Coordinates of C-alpha atoms in Angstrom, one line a residue:
M1 CA -13.0 -0.2 14.7
A2 CA -13.7 -3.8 15.7
I3 CA -16.7 -3.9 13.4
G4 CA -14.6 -2.5 10.6
L5 CA -12.0 -5.2 11.1
V6 CA -14.6 -8.0 10.9
I7 CA -16.0 -6.6 7.7
L8 CA -12.5 -6.2 6.3
V9 CA -11.7 -9.8 6.9
G10 CA -14.9 -11.0 5.5
G11 CA -14.5 -8.8 2.4
G12 CA -10.9 -9.9 1.9
E13 CA -11.8 -13.6 2.2
L14 CA -14.6 -13.2 -0.4
L15 CA -12.4 -11.3 -2.7
V16 CA -9.5 -13.8 -2.5
R17 CA -11.7 -16.8 -3.2
G18 CA -13.3 -15.1 -6.3
A19 CA -10.0 -13.7 -7.6
S20 CA -8.1 -17.0 -7.1
D21 CA -10.7 -19.0 -9.0
L22 CA -10.7 -16.5 -11.8
A23 CA -6.9 -16.6 -12.1
A24 CA -6.9 -20.4 -12.1
R25 CA -9.2 -20.4 -15.1
V26 CA -6.4 -18.8 -17.2
G27 CA -3.8 -21.3 -16.1
L28 CA -1.5 -19.2 -13.9
S29 CA 0.9 -20.9 -11.5
S30 CA 0.4 -20.9 -7.7
L31 CA 3.4 -18.6 -7.2
V32 CA 2.2 -16.1 -9.8
I33 CA -1.3 -16.2 -8.2
G34 CA 0.2 -15.5 -4.8
L35 CA 2.4 -12.7 -6.2
T36 CA -0.3 -11.0 -8.1
V37 CA -4.0 -11.9 -7.8
V38 CA -4.0 -13.0 -4.2
A39 CA -1.5 -10.4 -3.1
F40 CA -3.4 -7.6 -4.7
S41 CA -6.7 -8.9 -3.3
T42 CA -5.4 -9.2 0.2
S43 CA -3.9 -5.7 0.0
S44 CA -7.3 -4.3 -0.8
P45 CA -7.9 -3.3 2.8
E46 CA -4.6 -1.3 2.8
M47 CA -5.7 0.4 -0.4
A48 CA -9.2 1.2 1.0
V49 CA -7.8 2.4 4.4
T50 CA -4.9 4.4 2.9
V51 CA -6.9 6.2 0.3
G52 CA -9.7 6.8 2.7
A53 CA -7.3 8.2 5.3
V54 CA -5.8 10.6 2.7
L55 CA -9.2 11.8 1.6
E56 CA -10.1 12.4 5.2
G57 CA -7.0 14.4 5.9
Q58 CA -5.1 11.8 7.9
P59 CA -1.8 11.3 5.9
D60 CA 0.1 10.0 8.9
L61 CA -2.4 7.2 9.3
A62 CA -2.1 6.4 5.5
V63 CA 1.7 6.2 5.5
G64 CA 1.8 4.4 8.8
N65 CA -0.7 1.8 7.6
V66 CA 1.4 0.9 4.5
V67 CA 4.8 0.9 6.3
G68 CA 3.4 -1.0 9.3
S69 CA 1.6 -3.5 7.2
N70 CA 4.8 -4.4 5.3
I71 CA 6.6 -4.9 8.5
V72 CA 3.8 -7.1 9.8
N73 CA 3.7 -9.1 6.6
V74 CA 7.4 -10.1 6.7
L75 CA 8.1 -10.4 10.4
L76 CA 4.8 -11.5 11.9
I77 CA 2.9 -13.3 9.1
L78 CA 5.8 -15.0 7.3
G79 CA 7.3 -15.8 10.7
A80 CA 4.0 -17.3 12.0
S81 CA 3.6 -19.3 8.8
A82 CA 7.1 -20.7 9.0
L83 CA 6.5 -21.7 12.6
L84 CA 3.5 -23.7 11.4
L85 CA 5.4 -25.3 8.6
P86 CA 8.8 -24.5 7.0
L87 CA 8.3 -22.5 3.8
T88 CA 10.0 -23.5 0.6
V89 CA 11.2 -20.7 -1.7
R90 CA 11.5 -20.8 -5.5
A91 CA 14.3 -19.3 -7.4
Q92 CA 12.0 -16.7 -9.0
L93 CA 11.5 -15.1 -5.6
I94 CA 15.3 -14.9 -5.0
R95 CA 16.1 -13.7 -8.5
L96 CA 13.2 -11.3 -9.1
D97 CA 10.5 -10.7 -6.5
V98 CA 12.4 -10.2 -3.2
P99 CA 14.9 -7.8 -4.9
V100 CA 12.0 -5.9 -6.4
M101 CA 10.4 -5.6 -2.9
V102 CA 13.7 -4.3 -1.5
G103 CA 14.1 -1.9 -4.5
V104 CA 10.6 -0.4 -4.2
S105 CA 11.1 0.0 -0.4
M106 CA 14.3 1.9 -1.0
C107 CA 12.5 4.0 -3.7
L108 CA 9.9 5.0 -1.1
L109 CA 12.6 6.2 1.2
L110 CA 14.2 8.3 -1.5
L111 CA 10.9 9.7 -2.7
S112 CA 10.0 10.6 0.9
L113 CA 13.2 12.5 1.7
D114 CA 11.5 15.8 0.7
G115 CA 8.7 15.1 3.1
R116 CA 6.0 14.4 0.5
L117 CA 4.9 11.9 -2.1
S118 CA 4.0 14.2 -5.0
L119 CA 1.8 13.6 -8.0
A120 CA 4.9 12.7 -10.1
D121 CA 5.9 10.2 -7.4
G122 CA 2.5 8.6 -7.6
F123 CA 2.7 8.2 -11.4
F124 CA 6.2 6.6 -11.0
L125 CA 5.0 4.1 -8.3
V126 CA 1.9 3.1 -10.3
T127 CA 4.1 2.5 -13.4
V128 CA 6.4 0.3 -11.4
I129 CA 3.5 -2.0 -10.3
V130 CA 2.1 -2.3 -13.8
V131 CA 5.6 -3.3 -15.2
Y132 CA 6.2 -5.7 -12.3
T133 CA 2.9 -7.4 -12.7
A134 CA 3.4 -7.9 -16.5
V135 CA 6.9 -9.3 -15.9
S136 CA 5.7 -11.6 -13.1
V137 CA 3.0 -13.1 -15.3
V138 CA 5.3 -13.6 -18.3
V139 CA 8.0 -15.3 -16.1
G140 CA 5.5 -17.3 -14.0
R141 CA 3.5 -18.8 -16.9
R142 CA 6.4 -21.2 -17.4
S143 CA 5.5 -22.9 -14.1
A144 CA 2.8 -25.5 -13.6
P145 CA -0.8 -24.1 -13.5
Y146 CA -2.5 -23.7 -10.1
V147 CA -5.4 -25.8 -9.1
R148 CA -7.2 -24.9 -5.8
E149 CA -7.7 -27.9 -3.5
S150 CA -11.2 -26.8 -2.8
T151 CA -12.2 -27.0 -6.4
V152 CA -10.6 -30.3 -7.4
G153 CA -13.3 -32.8 -8.3
E154 CA -16.0 -30.2 -7.9
K155 CA -18.2 -28.5 -10.4
E156 CA -16.6 -25.2 -11.5
R157 CA -18.5 -22.1 -10.4
P158 CA -19.8 -19.9 -13.2
V159 CA -17.7 -16.8 -14.1
W160 CA -20.6 -14.4 -13.2
L161 CA -20.6 -15.8 -9.7
L162 CA -16.9 -15.4 -9.3
L163 CA -17.2 -11.8 -10.5
L164 CA -20.0 -11.2 -8.1
A165 CA -17.8 -12.5 -5.3
V166 CA -15.0 -10.1 -6.3
L167 CA -17.4 -7.1 -6.4
G168 CA -19.0 -8.1 -3.1
G169 CA -15.6 -8.4 -1.5
V170 CA -14.6 -4.9 -2.7
A171 CA -17.8 -3.4 -1.4
L172 CA -17.3 -4.9 2.0
L173 CA -13.7 -3.7 2.0
V174 CA -14.7 -0.1 1.3
V175 CA -17.3 -0.2 4.2
G176 CA -14.9 -1.9 6.6
A177 CA -12.1 0.5 5.8
Q178 CA -14.3 3.5 6.4
L179 CA -15.3 2.2 9.9
L180 CA -11.7 1.2 10.7
V181 CA -10.3 4.7 9.8
E182 CA -13.0 6.4 11.9
G183 CA -12.3 4.2 14.8
A184 CA -8.5 4.5 14.5
V185 CA -8.7 8.3 14.4
G186 CA -10.9 8.3 17.5
I187 CA -8.4 6.1 19.3
A188 CA -5.5 8.4 18.4
E189 CA -7.3 11.4 19.6
G190 CA -8.5 9.7 22.8
F191 CA -5.0 8.5 23.8
G192 CA -3.2 11.5 22.5
V193 CA -0.9 9.5 20.2
S194 CA -0.2 10.3 16.5
G195 CA -2.0 8.8 13.6
L196 CA 1.4 7.4 12.5
V197 CA 1.7 5.3 15.6
V198 CA -1.9 4.0 15.3
G199 CA -1.3 3.2 11.6
L200 CA 2.0 1.4 12.4
T201 CA 0.3 -0.9 15.0
V202 CA -3.4 -1.4 15.3
V203 CA -4.4 -0.5 11.8
A204 CA -1.4 -2.2 10.2
V205 CA -2.3 -5.5 11.9
G206 CA -6.0 -5.1 11.2
T207 CA -5.5 -4.5 7.5
S208 CA -3.0 -7.4 7.3
L209 CA -5.5 -9.9 8.7
P210 CA -6.4 -11.1 5.1
E211 CA -2.7 -11.8 4.4
L212 CA -2.4 -13.6 7.7
A213 CA -5.5 -15.8 7.1
T214 CA -4.5 -16.5 3.4
S215 CA -0.9 -17.4 4.3
L216 CA -1.8 -19.7 7.2
I217 CA -4.6 -21.4 5.1
A218 CA -2.2 -21.9 2.2
V219 CA 0.5 -23.4 4.5
R220 CA -2.0 -25.7 6.1
R221 CA -3.0 -26.9 2.6
G222 CA 0.6 -27.4 1.6
E223 CA 0.5 -24.5 -0.9
R224 CA 3.7 -22.8 0.5
D225 CA 4.5 -21.0 -2.8
L226 CA 1.2 -19.2 -2.4
A227 CA 1.9 -18.2 1.2
V228 CA 5.3 -16.7 0.4
G229 CA 4.3 -15.1 -2.9
N230 CA 1.3 -13.6 -1.2
I231 CA 3.5 -11.7 1.3
V232 CA 6.1 -10.6 -1.1
G233 CA 3.5 -9.5 -3.7
S234 CA 1.5 -7.7 -1.1
N235 CA 4.5 -5.6 0.1
I236 CA 5.3 -4.6 -3.4
F237 CA 1.6 -3.7 -4.1
N238 CA 1.3 -1.8 -0.8
I239 CA 4.1 0.6 -1.7
A240 CA 3.8 0.9 -5.5
A241 CA 0.0 0.7 -5.9
V242 CA -1.5 1.8 -2.6
L243 CA 0.8 4.8 -1.9
G244 CA 1.0 5.5 -5.6
V245 CA -2.8 5.8 -6.0
A246 CA -3.0 7.7 -2.7
A247 CA -0.5 10.3 -4.1
L248 CA -2.6 10.5 -7.3
V249 CA -5.9 11.2 -5.6
A250 CA -4.5 13.6 -2.9
D251 CA -4.9 17.3 -3.7
D252 CA -1.3 18.2 -3.0
G253 CA 0.4 14.8 -2.6
V254 CA 0.8 12.7 0.6
P255 CA 2.9 14.3 3.4
V256 CA 5.4 11.9 5.0
A257 CA 6.3 12.5 8.7
D258 CA 9.9 13.0 9.6
A259 CA 9.6 10.1 12.1
A260 CA 8.6 7.8 9.3
V261 CA 11.6 8.8 7.1
A262 CA 14.0 8.6 10.0
L263 CA 13.0 5.3 11.5
D264 CA 9.9 3.4 10.3
I265 CA 10.7 3.3 6.5
P266 CA 14.3 2.2 7.2
L267 CA 13.0 -0.5 9.5
M268 CA 10.7 -1.7 6.7
I269 CA 13.6 -1.8 4.3
A270 CA 15.6 -3.8 6.9
A271 CA 12.8 -6.4 7.2
A272 CA 12.7 -6.7 3.4
V273 CA 16.5 -7.1 3.2
A274 CA 16.5 -9.7 6.0
L275 CA 14.2 -11.9 4.0
L276 CA 16.7 -12.3 1.2
P277 CA 19.5 -14.2 3.1
V278 CA 16.9 -16.1 5.1
A279 CA 15.1 -17.3 2.0
F280 CA 18.4 -18.0 0.2
T281 CA 19.8 -20.3 2.9
G282 CA 18.5 -23.7 1.8
M283 CA 15.9 -22.1 -0.4
A284 CA 13.5 -22.2 2.6
I285 CA 12.4 -20.3 5.7
A286 CA 12.9 -22.6 8.6
R287 CA 10.9 -22.7 11.9
W288 CA 13.7 -21.1 13.9
E289 CA 14.0 -18.3 11.3
G290 CA 10.2 -17.8 11.6
A291 CA 10.6 -17.5 15.4
L292 CA 13.4 -15.0 14.9
F293 CA 11.0 -12.9 12.7
V294 CA 8.2 -13.0 15.2
G295 CA 10.6 -12.0 18.0
L296 CA 11.8 -9.0 15.9
Y297 CA 8.2 -7.9 15.3
A298 CA 7.5 -8.1 19.0
A299 CA 10.6 -5.9 19.6
F300 CA 9.5 -3.4 17.0
T301 CA 6.0 -3.1 18.5
A302 CA 7.4 -2.7 22.0
Y303 CA 9.6 0.2 20.7
V304 CA 6.7 2.0 19.0
V305 CA 4.6 1.8 22.1
L306 CA 7.4 2.9 24.5
A307 CA 8.3 5.8 22.2
A308 CA 4.6 6.9 21.8
T309 CA 4.1 6.8 25.6
E310 CA 7.5 8.3 26.4
H311 CA 8.1 5.4 28.9
D312 CA 11.1 5.5 31.2
A313 CA 12.2 2.1 29.8
L314 CA 12.6 3.5 26.3
G315 CA 16.3 4.4 26.7
G316 CA 17.4 1.0 28.1
F317 CA 15.3 -0.9 25.5
T318 CA 16.7 1.2 22.6
A319 CA 20.3 0.6 23.8
M320 CA 19.8 -3.1 24.1
M321 CA 18.3 -3.3 20.6
I322 CA 21.0 -1.2 19.0
W323 CA 24.1 -2.6 20.7
F324 CA 23.1 -6.3 21.2
T325 CA 20.0 -7.6 19.5
L326 CA 20.2 -6.1 16.0
P327 CA 24.0 -6.7 15.6
L328 CA 23.5 -10.3 16.7
V329 CA 20.7 -10.8 14.1
A330 CA 22.9 -9.1 11.4
I331 CA 25.9 -11.4 12.2
T332 CA 23.6 -14.4 12.1
L333 CA 22.3 -13.5 8.7
V334 CA 25.7 -12.8 7.3
V335 CA 27.1 -16.1 8.6
L336 CA 24.2 -18.1 7.2
G337 CA 24.5 -16.5 3.8
A338 CA 28.3 -17.1 3.7
Y339 CA 27.9 -20.7 4.8
E340 CA 25.2 -21.3 2.1
I341 CA 27.4 -19.8 -0.6
G342 CA 30.4 -21.9 0.5
R343 CA 28.3 -25.0 0.6
R344 CA 26.9 -24.5 -2.9
R345 CA 30.3 -23.8 -4.3
A346 CA 31.8 -26.9 -2.7
A347 CA 28.9 -29.0 -4.1
R348 CA 29.1 -27.1 -7.4
E349 CA 25.5 -26.1 -7.2
P350 CA 24.1 -22.9 -8.8
L351 CA 23.6 -20.1 -6.3
A352 CA 20.0 -19.6 -7.4
P353 CA 18.7 -23.0 -8.7
S354 CA 15.6 -23.1 -10.7

């Protein structure tokens, strides 16, 4: 599995570089590149692992990978990126992209209530990602074109070389994903835990490493639109495209475990919803908000591990989260949102500035 992770990261890096340069050639903005090209590229490990798991008869691992990756993306990766440098948020994210992320997350829950993602569900999800991508490109072309720092003042690489990088990245992702799935299944069998748990934790973090690397590099270079857009776009792609394609290629749809419907998918929705007021306050994600997200991810991981091992501390930990931590977080987000709305109205500022 470790070898698979290394190959996945290398393939994701190669794919991102080639895809970003190709997109820059057509004059897309940094936000649109983050929401589409880079997001879809960095989600390629999730696509490879999820489809591979479905074809190998491991649907719990497939669903856990997508749900866990989305939780990792918002809480861990955005949180870590904001700790490095506060992230600015454009109005397009507040008006369109984050609501779409919340919407597709809720759609996944509704489609999973019958315990399966059917062929029709797969067609619906794939249609959603096609429409969303088209709308994002149309809206985002009004922004300034994106120029990669690494290519400024340098000779442009030929298109054939960029295409070769994309194809090479995809090939590495396929090989890495196969090794990762085999290793993860072996771990699940060896420790006696379900594929859902392994998918929510180890595999989710592993397949999210390209998003982590891309977001941190983007923040370090000052391209904060790219960092936030990468995460939001990846989450939309993971649900609509990855699970949509998985449902299309599966013989009889993708079974969804009751535990995922009862807890994990709702937690994924909660993480997506939490991003909206956090990004809305001051049109930025501050360092303390990033620390809050990282702390919530640590709590989620601790709960998954305690539940999987049936540890004696599970009852006390669950009670503390339900009756203290989560209500405190919810109250904080509501107060921040109300304060920001009041401040903007007092200053006669639009609630979602351009």
